[in-house]
Amino acid sequence: MSTTPITADQPQIGTARVKRGMAEQLKGGVIMDVVNAEQAKIAEDAGAVAVMALERVPADIRKDGGVARMSDPNMIEEIIAAVSIPVMAKSRIGHFVEAQVLQSLGVDYIDESEVLTPADEVNHSDKWAFTTPFVCGATNLGEALRRIAEGAAMIRSKGEAGTGNVVEAVRHLRQIKNEIAKLRGFDNNELYAAAKELRAPYELVKEVAELGKLPVVLFSAGGVATPADAALMRQLGAEGVFVGSGIFKSGDPAKRAAAIVKATTFFDDPKIIADASRNLGEAMVGINCDTLPETERYANRGW
Amino acid sequence: MSSSNPVIGVLALQGDVREHLVALAAADAIARPVRRAEELAEVDALVIPGGESTTMSKLALLFGVMDPLRERVAAGMPVYGTCAGMIMLADKILDGRDDQETVGGIDMTVRRNAFGRQNESFESGIDFAGLAGEPVQGVFIRAPWVEAVGAGVEVLAELPAADGPESRIVAVRQGNLLATSFHPELTGDHRVHEYFVRMVESA
């Protein structure tokens, strides 16, 4: 684990507190997938707290097939230059060299993402080795804690990216929240067995049982397409939302992006969500997750 | 101000609201989130948390909180801003968006993201004027600094610049307004929040 100074006069970069603290600043916000500088500006204008730079939005990755990789550094640099808000970018699972490249480009967060084609089917990247913080996806508590053990400073429930269908996002967030609630009820004796069952380090399991939440910020991702979807994820306990294809695959991205930002802040106010939902034009065409073959389910990637 | 515990709101449009609520409660204030003008009217003081200042500013305008907030500040309500909150309290900002509005109130010029991007984010011990004991652990995240202050502004903390002899102003107070570049709410050390609660009690 990275150490935190107590009386240091020397400034320390890349501490766990600085990495996790960055995610704390994003809470209540919307992080939007963008594929170029123009989209990044639209996202910033709409009130996004950060943008995720990637080559193709997940819906197009699904459509095009093939191997999905880290984006072109030029494109990432153009996006960094275009906006003043934080810029995130994706590396493949286990592709620590892509992560090294992203760090060298100065991105503010690295998403070790199942949306890209995994580079390692056993190991995720050692995220403690980086100054740049990482966000990782999870479908359940054990997976979230394994990522945190590897150094992830933020977790997002995976959902099923590029479908415009919120059902998997709901499933994964509920799963994580339910498992946390269950831990709360365990006594100390039971936490060891719980750790074994979760396949996660005992110390982290104990910490979650005490806090009643993850030790890092928890966002939701994968399938949010409407303001009501975003508010739903917030009411279910997500501290913020990632929106991928849902914005720039819709009829009026600028308007929809601003509407999702409003609904994310006022997630518990149906009148504001209603107003935000008016006249948004075409939502992205969704995919029924039941009809997705197992091999095309991104959420199954990562372990 | 009565002798009962002050009610302090945390502007909850976006950002690390929860951490401030916890810190304020630990400093013996009654803390509650504030997202609407009606909720603002019911608090004695306000914290503007860390977060993304462009998002916060946009939402404050959209939902009619900006003007009531400016009126309360003009009327002397104590406000403490951290990071994005410091930007919101600045009369002038640099490196903001062209259309970015602030609440204002402190006669200072604040440079947004002045310490750099996330890879340059850091923590460091800081001597904070008026706080006894150990230095405050300052957590700086894509943090702003204060580039210039007016005559009425008291500088509470500075950091030596990495690249030169001059230092950077990272904490200021003007009347009932307090601002820090860094995030005491992330450390579990509640002395800065206690300092603010004392400001509120004597306002």
Short mmCIF file of C-alpha atoms in Angstrom, two decimals:
data_model
loop_
_atom_site.label_atom_id
_atom_site.label_comp_id
_atom_site.label_asym_id
_atom_site.label_seq_id
_atom_site.Cartn_x
_atom_site.Cartn_y
_atom_site.Cartn_z
CA MET A 1 0.00 0.00 0.00
CA SER A 2 1.20 3.48 -0.64
CA THR A 3 2.09 5.42 2.44
CA THR A 4 0.73 8.69 3.68
CA PRO A 5 3.03 11.12 5.43
CA ILE A 6 2.03 12.55 8.79
CA THR A 7 4.36 15.49 9.20
CA ALA A 8 6.07 15.60 5.85
CA ASP A 9 7.39 18.92 4.67
CA GLN A 10 8.22 17.28 1.37
CA PRO A 11 5.20 17.20 -0.91
CA GLN A 12 4.21 13.64 -1.80
CA ILE A 13 2.49 12.79 -5.06
CA GLY A 14 0.49 9.69 -5.92
CA THR A 15 -0.52 8.79 -2.37
CA ALA A 16 -3.64 6.69 -1.83
CA ARG A 17 -5.32 9.74 -0.33
CA VAL A 18 -4.54 11.91 -3.35
CA LYS A 19 -5.73 9.20 -5.75
CA ARG A 20 -8.91 8.32 -3.89
CA GLY A 21 -9.50 11.97 -3.04
CA MET A 22 -9.62 12.81 -6.74
CA ALA A 23 -12.59 10.45 -7.15
CA GLU A 24 -14.28 12.05 -4.12
CA GLN A 25 -14.28 15.34 -6.04
CA LEU A 26 -16.19 13.72 -8.92
CA LYS A 27 -19.09 12.58 -6.75
CA GLY A 28 -22.57 13.62 -7.74
CA GLY A 29 -21.33 14.10 -11.28
CA VAL A 30 -21.48 12.60 -14.74
CA ILE A 31 -18.43 11.31 -16.61
CA MET A 32 -19.03 11.18 -20.34
CA ASP A 33 -17.41 9.07 -23.08
CA VAL A 34 -16.06 11.23 -25.91
CA VAL A 35 -14.15 10.32 -29.05
CA ASN A 36 -12.85 13.74 -30.11
CA ALA A 37 -12.22 17.30 -28.92
CA GLU A 38 -15.53 18.55 -30.24
CA GLN A 39 -17.50 16.00 -28.21
CA ALA A 40 -15.34 16.76 -25.18
CA LYS A 41 -16.33 20.42 -25.41
CA ILE A 42 -20.01 19.52 -25.69
CA ALA A 43 -19.63 17.38 -22.57
CA GLU A 44 -17.88 20.15 -20.64
CA ASP A 45 -20.50 22.69 -21.74
CA ALA A 46 -23.20 20.35 -20.48
CA GLY A 47 -21.62 20.20 -17.01
CA ALA A 48 -19.73 16.89 -17.11
CA VAL A 49 -17.29 16.53 -14.19
CA ALA A 50 -14.86 14.64 -16.42
CA VAL A 51 -14.62 13.06 -19.84
CA MET A 52 -13.46 9.60 -20.86
CA ALA A 53 -11.37 9.74 -24.02
CA LEU A 54 -11.72 6.66 -26.19
CA GLU A 55 -11.43 5.77 -29.84
CA ARG A 56 -14.93 4.41 -30.32
CA VAL A 57 -17.89 4.47 -27.94
CA PRO A 58 -18.84 0.97 -26.72
CA ALA A 59 -21.85 0.77 -29.06
CA ASP A 60 -19.49 1.15 -32.03
CA ILE A 61 -16.98 -1.30 -30.57
CA ARG A 62 -19.84 -3.81 -30.45
CA LYS A 63 -20.86 -3.02 -34.00
CA ASP A 64 -17.36 -3.01 -35.51
CA GLY A 65 -15.97 -5.98 -33.62
CA GLY A 66 -12.23 -6.67 -33.74
CA VAL A 67 -9.71 -5.88 -31.03
CA ALA A 68 -10.41 -2.68 -29.11
CA ARG A 69 -7.28 -0.95 -27.79
CA MET A 70 -6.06 2.20 -26.05
CA SER A 71 -6.75 5.34 -28.09
CA ASP A 72 -4.29 7.23 -30.26
CA PRO A 73 -2.15 9.53 -28.03
CA ASN A 74 -2.80 12.41 -30.44
CA MET A 75 -6.51 12.12 -29.89
CA ILE A 76 -6.08 12.00 -26.13
CA GLU A 77 -3.81 15.04 -26.17
CA GLU A 78 -6.29 16.96 -28.32
CA ILE A 79 -9.01 16.25 -25.80
CA ILE A 80 -6.76 17.24 -22.88
CA ALA A 81 -6.05 20.51 -24.69
CA ALA A 82 -9.70 21.14 -25.51
CA VAL A 83 -11.22 21.05 -22.02
CA SER A 84 -10.35 22.24 -18.52
CA ILE A 85 -12.10 19.38 -16.70
CA PRO A 86 -10.35 16.09 -15.84
CA VAL A 87 -9.69 13.66 -18.69
CA MET A 88 -9.76 9.89 -18.22
CA ALA A 89 -8.72 7.25 -20.74
CA LYS A 90 -9.00 3.48 -21.02
CA SER A 91 -6.33 0.81 -21.01
CA ARG A 92 -6.95 -2.85 -21.71
CA ILE A 93 -7.21 -5.15 -18.69
CA GLY A 94 -3.70 -6.24 -17.73
CA HIS A 95 -2.06 -4.03 -20.37
CA PHE A 96 0.18 -2.11 -18.02
CA VAL A 97 2.18 -0.63 -20.88
CA GLU A 98 -0.92 1.08 -22.26
CA ALA A 99 -1.41 2.37 -18.72
CA GLN A 100 2.20 3.62 -18.64
CA VAL A 101 1.57 5.45 -21.90
CA LEU A 102 -1.63 7.03 -20.57
CA GLN A 103 0.20 8.16 -17.44
CA SER A 104 2.93 9.73 -19.54
CA LEU A 105 0.29 11.63 -21.52
CA GLY A 106 -0.95 13.18 -18.28
CA VAL A 107 -4.47 11.77 -18.15
CA ASP A 108 -6.11 12.32 -14.76
CA TYR A 109 -7.55 8.82 -14.33
CA ILE A 110 -6.97 5.49 -16.09
CA ASP A 111 -9.91 3.16 -16.62
CA GLU A 112 -8.67 -0.43 -16.80
CA SER A 113 -11.69 -1.36 -18.80
CA GLU A 114 -13.53 -4.48 -19.89
CA VAL A 115 -14.90 -2.47 -22.81
CA LEU A 116 -11.51 -2.88 -24.48
CA THR A 117 -10.27 -6.34 -25.39
CA PRO A 118 -8.40 -7.83 -22.40
CA ALA A 119 -4.62 -8.20 -22.82
CA ASP A 120 -4.20 -10.65 -19.95
CA GLU A 121 -6.71 -13.29 -18.97
CA VAL A 122 -5.23 -13.87 -15.52
CA ASN A 123 -3.78 -10.63 -14.20
CA HIS A 124 -4.97 -7.09 -13.95
CA SER A 125 -2.37 -4.31 -13.90
CA ASP A 126 -0.58 -3.53 -10.62
CA LYS A 127 -2.16 -0.15 -10.05
CA TRP A 128 -0.03 0.74 -7.01
CA ALA A 129 2.88 1.13 -9.42
CA PHE A 130 1.34 4.28 -10.92
CA THR A 131 1.03 7.92 -9.90
CA THR A 132 -2.12 8.24 -12.00
CA PRO A 133 -5.14 6.78 -10.21
CA PHE A 134 -7.21 3.95 -11.67
CA VAL A 135 -10.91 3.22 -11.88
CA CYS A 136 -11.98 -0.38 -12.50
CA GLY A 137 -15.27 -2.12 -13.17
CA ALA A 138 -16.90 -4.70 -10.92
CA THR A 139 -19.99 -6.87 -11.03
CA ASN A 140 -19.91 -7.83 -7.35
CA LEU A 141 -18.21 -6.95 -4.07
CA GLY A 142 -15.45 -9.56 -4.32
CA GLU A 143 -14.41 -8.26 -7.72
CA ALA A 144 -14.49 -4.65 -6.45
CA LEU A 145 -12.26 -5.55 -3.49
CA ARG A 146 -9.79 -7.47 -5.64
CA ARG A 147 -9.43 -4.38 -7.82
CA ILE A 148 -8.97 -2.17 -4.75
CA ALA A 149 -6.33 -4.61 -3.45
CA GLU A 150 -4.52 -4.13 -6.77
CA GLY A 151 -4.62 -0.37 -6.21
CA ALA A 152 -7.83 0.85 -7.86
CA ALA A 153 -8.79 4.22 -6.33
CA MET A 154 -12.36 4.20 -7.66
CA ILE A 155 -14.85 1.51 -8.64
CA ARG A 156 -17.67 1.56 -11.15
CA SER A 157 -20.29 -1.12 -11.38
CA LYS A 158 -19.85 -2.58 -14.86
CA GLY A 159 -23.29 -2.83 -16.33
CA GLU A 160 -23.22 -3.81 -19.99
CA ALA A 161 -21.56 -1.03 -21.96
CA GLY A 162 -22.84 -0.06 -25.39
CA THR A 163 -26.30 -1.54 -24.95
CA GLY A 164 -28.28 1.51 -23.82
CA ASN A 165 -29.95 -0.96 -21.48
CA VAL A 166 -29.70 -0.23 -17.78
CA VAL A 167 -30.66 -3.70 -16.58
CA GLU A 168 -27.11 -4.97 -16.02
CA ALA A 169 -26.03 -1.73 -14.33
CA VAL A 170 -28.90 -2.23 -11.89
CA ARG A 171 -28.00 -5.88 -11.34
CA HIS A 172 -24.35 -5.15 -10.59
CA LEU A 173 -24.93 -2.16 -8.35
CA ARG A 174 -27.62 -4.00 -6.39
CA GLN A 175 -25.28 -6.96 -6.05
CA ILE A 176 -22.47 -4.81 -4.63
CA LYS A 177 -24.78 -2.90 -2.28
CA ASN A 178 -26.49 -6.11 -1.07
CA GLU A 179 -23.18 -7.80 -0.35
CA ILE A 180 -22.02 -4.74 1.60
CA ALA A 181 -25.26 -4.72 3.60
CA LYS A 182 -24.80 -8.42 4.37
CA LEU A 183 -21.26 -7.82 5.67
CA ARG A 184 -22.61 -5.17 8.03
CA GLY A 185 -24.57 -7.89 9.82
CA PHE A 186 -21.62 -10.26 10.25
CA ASP A 187 -19.68 -10.61 13.49
CA ASN A 188 -15.88 -10.80 13.51
CA ASN A 189 -15.84 -14.58 13.35
CA GLU A 190 -17.86 -14.57 10.17
CA LEU A 191 -15.72 -12.01 8.36
CA TYR A 192 -12.88 -14.51 7.74
CA ALA A 193 -15.19 -16.91 5.96
CA ALA A 194 -16.78 -13.98 4.14
CA ALA A 195 -13.34 -12.93 2.86
CA LYS A 196 -12.71 -16.46 1.65
CA GLU A 197 -16.07 -16.56 -0.08
CA LEU A 198 -15.56 -13.14 -1.65
CA ARG A 199 -12.01 -14.10 -2.68
CA ALA A 200 -10.87 -10.77 -1.30
CA PRO A 201 -8.30 -9.71 1.33
CA TYR A 202 -9.63 -9.97 4.88
CA GLU A 203 -8.46 -6.42 5.77
CA LEU A 204 -10.57 -4.91 3.01
CA VAL A 205 -13.58 -7.05 3.90
CA LYS A 206 -13.28 -5.90 7.52
CA GLU A 207 -12.96 -2.27 6.41
CA VAL A 208 -16.11 -2.52 4.30
CA ALA A 209 -17.99 -4.18 7.17
CA GLU A 210 -17.02 -1.28 9.43
CA LEU A 211 -17.62 1.54 6.94
CA GLY A 212 -20.78 0.14 5.41
CA LYS A 213 -19.40 1.22 2.06
CA LEU A 214 -16.41 0.66 -0.17
CA PRO A 215 -13.23 2.45 0.95
CA VAL A 216 -13.26 4.19 -2.46
CA VAL A 217 -15.89 6.03 -4.47
CA LEU A 218 -18.47 3.87 -6.25
CA PHE A 219 -19.95 5.04 -9.56
CA SER A 220 -22.27 3.21 -11.92
CA ALA A 221 -21.60 2.53 -15.61
CA GLY A 222 -22.79 0.54 -18.57
CA GLY A 223 -26.23 1.19 -20.03
CA VAL A 224 -27.35 4.61 -18.78
CA ALA A 225 -29.22 6.30 -21.66
CA THR A 226 -31.74 8.68 -20.06
CA PRO A 227 -31.95 11.18 -17.19
CA ALA A 228 -34.20 8.74 -15.34
CA ASP A 229 -31.61 5.96 -15.79
CA ALA A 230 -28.96 8.17 -14.18
CA ALA A 231 -31.28 9.09 -11.31
CA LEU A 232 -32.16 5.43 -10.84
CA MET A 233 -28.52 4.51 -10.39
CA ARG A 234 -28.08 7.35 -7.90
CA GLN A 235 -31.13 6.27 -5.91
CA LEU A 236 -29.75 2.74 -5.85
CA GLY A 237 -26.59 4.09 -4.23
CA ALA A 238 -24.18 5.05 -7.00
CA GLU A 239 -22.20 8.17 -6.08
CA GLY A 240 -22.18 9.30 -9.71
CA VAL A 241 -22.54 7.89 -13.22
CA PHE A 242 -20.50 7.15 -16.30
CA VAL A 243 -22.42 7.61 -19.54
CA GLY A 244 -20.87 6.02 -22.59
CA SER A 245 -22.74 5.59 -25.84
CA GLY A 246 -25.96 6.99 -24.34
CA ILE A 247 -25.09 10.60 -25.12
CA PHE A 248 -23.30 10.72 -28.43
CA LYS A 249 -25.39 7.92 -29.96
CA SER A 250 -28.56 9.92 -29.30
CA GLY A 251 -30.37 12.48 -31.46
CA ASP A 252 -29.36 15.62 -29.53
CA PRO A 253 -26.19 14.95 -27.52
CA ALA A 254 -25.79 18.47 -26.03
CA LYS A 255 -29.32 18.52 -24.71
CA ARG A 256 -29.28 14.95 -23.45
CA ALA A 257 -25.92 15.46 -21.74
CA ALA A 258 -27.18 18.53 -19.87
CA ALA A 259 -30.38 16.70 -18.93
CA ILE A 260 -28.46 13.74 -17.49
CA VAL A 261 -26.29 16.13 -15.43
CA LYS A 262 -29.41 17.75 -13.92
CA ALA A 263 -31.04 14.42 -13.15
CA THR A 264 -27.85 13.13 -11.53
CA THR A 265 -27.74 16.05 -9.08
CA PHE A 266 -31.49 16.08 -8.37
CA PHE A 267 -31.82 12.30 -8.51
CA ASP A 268 -34.47 12.28 -5.80
CA ASP A 269 -36.69 14.99 -7.30
CA PRO A 270 -39.09 13.49 -9.88
CA LYS A 271 -40.30 16.92 -11.02
CA ILE A 272 -36.80 17.99 -12.02
CA ILE A 273 -36.15 14.60 -13.66
CA ALA A 274 -39.43 14.99 -15.57
CA ASP A 275 -38.45 18.45 -16.80
CA ALA A 276 -35.01 17.19 -17.77
CA SER A 277 -36.60 14.33 -19.73
CA ARG A 278 -38.77 16.51 -22.01
CA ASN A 279 -38.09 16.75 -25.74
CA LEU A 280 -34.68 15.13 -25.73
CA GLY A 281 -35.15 13.63 -29.18
CA GLU A 282 -34.14 10.08 -30.03
CA ALA A 283 -32.49 8.03 -27.30
CA MET A 284 -29.87 5.58 -28.50
CA VAL A 285 -31.35 2.42 -29.87
CA GLY A 286 -30.86 -0.16 -27.16
CA ILE A 287 -29.92 -3.82 -27.20
CA ASN A 288 -31.79 -6.47 -25.25
CA CYS A 289 -29.20 -8.00 -22.96
CA ASP A 290 -30.97 -11.42 -23.04
CA THR A 291 -30.13 -11.71 -26.70
CA LEU A 292 -26.44 -10.93 -26.20
CA PRO A 293 -24.30 -14.06 -26.54
CA GLU A 294 -22.07 -14.74 -23.54
CA THR A 295 -18.97 -14.00 -25.60
CA GLU A 296 -20.23 -10.49 -26.32
CA ARG A 297 -20.88 -9.65 -22.69
CA TYR A 298 -18.15 -7.25 -21.65
CA ALA A 299 -19.05 -7.63 -17.99
CA ASN A 300 -17.68 -11.19 -18.08
CA ARG A 301 -14.22 -9.81 -18.78
CA GLY A 302 -12.07 -9.31 -15.70
CA TRP A 303 -11.86 -11.68 -12.75
CA MET B 1 -25.89 33.93 17.16
CA SER B 2 -27.48 31.84 19.88
CA SER B 3 -25.42 29.51 22.02
CA SER B 4 -26.95 26.40 20.43
CA ASN B 5 -25.00 24.58 17.74
CA PRO B 6 -24.98 26.42 14.40
CA VAL B 7 -26.69 24.92 11.37
CA ILE B 8 -24.17 24.74 8.56
CA GLY B 9 -25.13 23.71 5.06
CA VAL B 10 -22.91 22.01 2.51
CA LEU B 11 -23.61 23.02 -1.08
CA ALA B 12 -24.60 19.63 -2.51
CA LEU B 13 -24.82 20.28 -6.25
CA GLN B 14 -21.71 18.16 -6.84
CA GLY B 15 -18.50 17.21 -5.05
CA ASP B 16 -17.26 15.71 -1.78
CA VAL B 17 -20.31 16.72 0.22
CA ARG B 18 -20.38 13.72 2.52
CA GLU B 19 -16.86 14.32 3.85
CA HIS B 20 -17.73 17.91 4.78
CA LEU B 21 -20.94 16.82 6.50
CA VAL B 22 -18.91 14.36 8.58
CA ALA B 23 -16.22 16.93 9.41
CA LEU B 24 -18.78 19.60 10.39
CA ALA B 25 -20.67 17.18 12.61
CA ALA B 26 -17.39 16.25 14.29
CA ALA B 27 -16.81 19.98 14.86
CA ASP B 28 -20.16 20.20 16.70
CA ALA B 29 -22.19 21.85 13.97
CA ILE B 30 -25.55 20.65 12.71
CA ALA B 31 -24.68 19.83 9.11
CA ARG B 32 -27.06 19.37 6.21
CA PRO B 33 -26.87 19.31 2.42
CA VAL B 34 -28.15 22.36 0.50
CA ARG B 35 -29.23 22.16 -3.14
CA ARG B 36 -32.07 24.70 -3.33
CA ALA B 37 -32.61 28.36 -2.49
CA GLU B 38 -35.19 27.39 0.17
CA GLU B 39 -32.64 25.15 1.87
CA LEU B 40 -30.03 27.90 1.74
CA ALA B 41 -32.41 30.24 3.56
CA GLU B 42 -32.52 27.84 6.52
CA VAL B 43 -28.81 27.61 7.33
CA ASP B 44 -26.58 29.90 9.39
CA ALA B 45 -23.52 29.27 7.24
CA LEU B 46 -22.37 27.28 4.23
CA VAL B 47 -19.49 25.13 3.06
CA ILE B 48 -18.81 24.97 -0.68
CA PRO B 49 -17.07 21.62 -1.12
CA GLY B 50 -14.41 20.38 -3.45
CA GLY B 51 -15.59 19.21 -6.83
CA GLU B 52 -15.60 20.43 -10.40
CA SER B 53 -16.06 24.20 -10.24
CA THR B 54 -17.43 24.49 -13.79
CA THR B 55 -20.15 21.94 -13.04
CA MET B 56 -20.99 23.52 -9.70
CA SER B 57 -21.19 27.00 -11.16
CA LYS B 58 -23.43 25.84 -14.00
CA LEU B 59 -25.82 24.00 -11.69
CA ALA B 60 -25.94 26.91 -9.23
CA LEU B 61 -27.07 29.20 -12.06
CA LEU B 62 -29.51 26.69 -13.57
CA PHE B 63 -31.27 25.98 -10.32
CA GLY B 64 -31.40 29.53 -8.99
CA VAL B 65 -28.93 29.18 -6.13
CA MET B 66 -26.25 31.59 -7.38
CA ASP B 67 -28.06 34.88 -6.73
CA PRO B 68 -29.49 33.96 -3.31
CA LEU B 69 -26.00 32.79 -2.37
CA ARG B 70 -24.46 36.09 -3.46
CA GLU B 71 -27.10 37.94 -1.42
CA ARG B 72 -26.36 35.87 1.68
CA VAL B 73 -22.62 36.44 1.26
CA ALA B 74 -23.21 40.18 0.89
CA ALA B 75 -25.33 40.07 4.04
CA GLY B 76 -22.45 38.51 5.98
CA MET B 77 -23.23 34.79 6.03
CA PRO B 78 -20.06 32.83 6.85
CA VAL B 79 -18.92 30.60 3.98
CA TYR B 80 -15.98 28.20 3.77
CA GLY B 81 -14.83 26.99 0.34
CA THR B 82 -12.36 24.18 -0.34
CA CYS B 83 -10.66 23.82 -3.75
CA ALA B 84 -13.60 24.29 -6.16
CA GLY B 85 -15.24 26.14 -3.27
CA MET B 86 -12.27 28.52 -3.13
CA ILE B 87 -12.76 29.22 -6.83
CA MET B 88 -16.45 29.90 -6.19
CA LEU B 89 -15.57 32.49 -3.52
CA ALA B 90 -13.04 34.34 -5.66
CA ASP B 91 -13.90 37.73 -7.12
CA LYS B 92 -11.64 36.92 -10.06
CA ILE B 93 -10.48 33.65 -11.60
CA LEU B 94 -7.82 32.70 -14.13
CA ASP B 95 -7.84 29.60 -16.37
CA GLY B 96 -11.56 29.14 -15.84
CA ARG B 97 -14.08 28.70 -18.61
CA ASP B 98 -14.93 31.97 -20.36
CA ASP B 99 -18.53 31.76 -19.18
CA GLN B 100 -17.68 30.57 -15.67
CA GLU B 101 -19.36 32.63 -12.94
CA THR B 102 -18.42 32.66 -9.29
CA VAL B 103 -20.25 33.65 -6.14
CA GLY B 104 -17.38 35.96 -5.28
CA GLY B 105 -16.92 37.74 -1.98
CA ILE B 106 -13.19 37.41 -1.36
CA ASP B 107 -11.08 40.09 -2.99
CA MET B 108 -8.64 37.67 -4.60
CA THR B 109 -7.57 36.26 -7.94
CA VAL B 110 -7.53 32.46 -8.00
CA ARG B 111 -5.86 30.39 -10.68
CA ARG B 112 -7.76 27.19 -11.42
CA ASN B 113 -5.77 23.90 -11.55
CA ALA B 114 -2.68 26.02 -10.81
CA PHE B 115 -0.73 23.18 -9.21
CA GLY B 116 -1.25 21.03 -12.31
CA ARG B 117 -3.15 17.94 -13.34
CA GLN B 118 -3.84 14.86 -11.22
CA ASN B 119 -0.32 13.46 -11.65
CA GLU B 120 0.99 16.60 -9.91
CA SER B 121 -1.61 16.38 -7.11
CA PHE B 122 0.11 16.02 -3.74
CA GLU B 123 -0.10 16.25 0.00
CA SER B 124 2.11 18.28 2.25
CA GLY B 125 2.24 19.58 5.81
CA ILE B 126 1.14 23.21 6.13
CA ASP B 127 1.45 25.81 8.87
CA PHE B 128 -1.99 27.31 9.21
CA ALA B 129 -2.11 30.67 11.02
CA GLY B 130 -4.28 30.46 14.11
CA LEU B 131 -4.23 26.68 14.44
CA ALA B 132 -2.18 25.27 17.27
CA GLY B 133 -0.34 21.95 17.20
CA GLU B 134 0.97 19.89 14.31
CA PRO B 135 0.94 21.30 10.78
CA VAL B 136 -2.28 20.68 8.90
CA GLN B 137 -1.96 17.93 6.30
CA GLY B 138 -2.91 19.64 3.05
CA VAL B 139 -4.33 17.42 0.31
CA PHE B 140 -4.07 19.26 -3.02
CA ILE B 141 -6.02 17.75 -5.94
CA ARG B 142 -5.75 19.55 -9.27
CA ALA B 143 -5.73 22.42 -6.84
CA PRO B 144 -6.02 26.16 -7.39
CA TRP B 145 -3.82 28.75 -5.73
CA VAL B 146 -4.38 32.37 -4.86
CA GLU B 147 -2.44 34.54 -7.23
CA ALA B 148 -3.24 37.94 -5.72
CA VAL B 149 -5.16 39.28 -2.75
CA GLY B 150 -6.67 42.67 -1.91
CA ALA B 151 -5.79 44.68 1.19
CA GLY B 152 -8.64 43.27 3.29
CA VAL B 153 -7.64 39.64 2.83
CA GLU B 154 -5.73 37.80 5.55
CA VAL B 155 -3.36 35.10 4.30
CA LEU B 156 -3.56 32.04 6.56
CA ALA B 157 -1.27 29.61 4.80
CA GLU B 158 1.37 29.53 2.08
CA LEU B 159 3.38 26.83 0.39
CA PRO B 160 6.90 27.31 -0.93
CA ALA B 161 6.81 27.29 -4.73
CA ALA B 162 8.47 24.29 -6.33
CA ASP B 163 10.09 26.39 -9.03
CA GLY B 164 11.13 29.63 -7.40
CA PRO B 165 11.68 31.65 -4.25
CA GLU B 166 8.17 33.01 -3.89
CA SER B 167 5.47 31.06 -2.13
CA ARG B 168 1.91 30.23 -3.10
CA ILE B 169 -1.06 31.36 -1.06
CA VAL B 170 -3.28 28.38 -0.24
CA ALA B 171 -5.56 29.61 2.56
CA VAL B 172 -7.20 32.99 3.08
CA ARG B 173 -9.84 34.73 5.13
CA GLN B 174 -11.76 37.91 4.50
CA GLY B 175 -14.36 38.77 7.13
CA ASN B 176 -16.72 35.81 7.39
CA LEU B 177 -15.36 34.09 4.31
CA LEU B 178 -12.71 31.35 4.48
CA ALA B 179 -11.09 29.50 1.60
CA THR B 180 -8.44 26.79 1.23
CA SER B 181 -6.85 25.30 -1.91
CA PHE B 182 -6.67 21.97 -0.12
CA HIS B 183 -9.13 19.48 1.37
CA PRO B 184 -9.09 19.18 5.18
CA GLU B 185 -12.30 17.12 4.83
CA LEU B 186 -10.24 14.23 3.42
CA THR B 187 -7.87 13.87 6.35
CA GLY B 188 -9.91 13.17 9.48
CA ASP B 189 -8.23 16.19 11.13
CA HIS B 190 -11.14 18.53 11.84
CA ARG B 191 -9.23 21.59 13.07
CA VAL B 192 -9.96 23.72 10.02
CA HIS B 193 -13.66 22.90 10.26
CA GLU B 194 -13.55 23.73 13.98
CA TYR B 195 -11.92 27.04 13.07
CA PHE B 196 -14.81 27.71 10.67
CA VAL B 197 -17.43 26.72 13.25
CA ARG B 198 -15.85 29.22 15.66
CA MET B 199 -16.06 31.87 12.90
CA VAL B 200 -19.75 31.05 12.51
CA GLU B 201 -20.37 31.21 16.25
CA SER B 202 -18.79 34.63 16.56
CA ALA B 203 -20.38 36.04 13.40
#
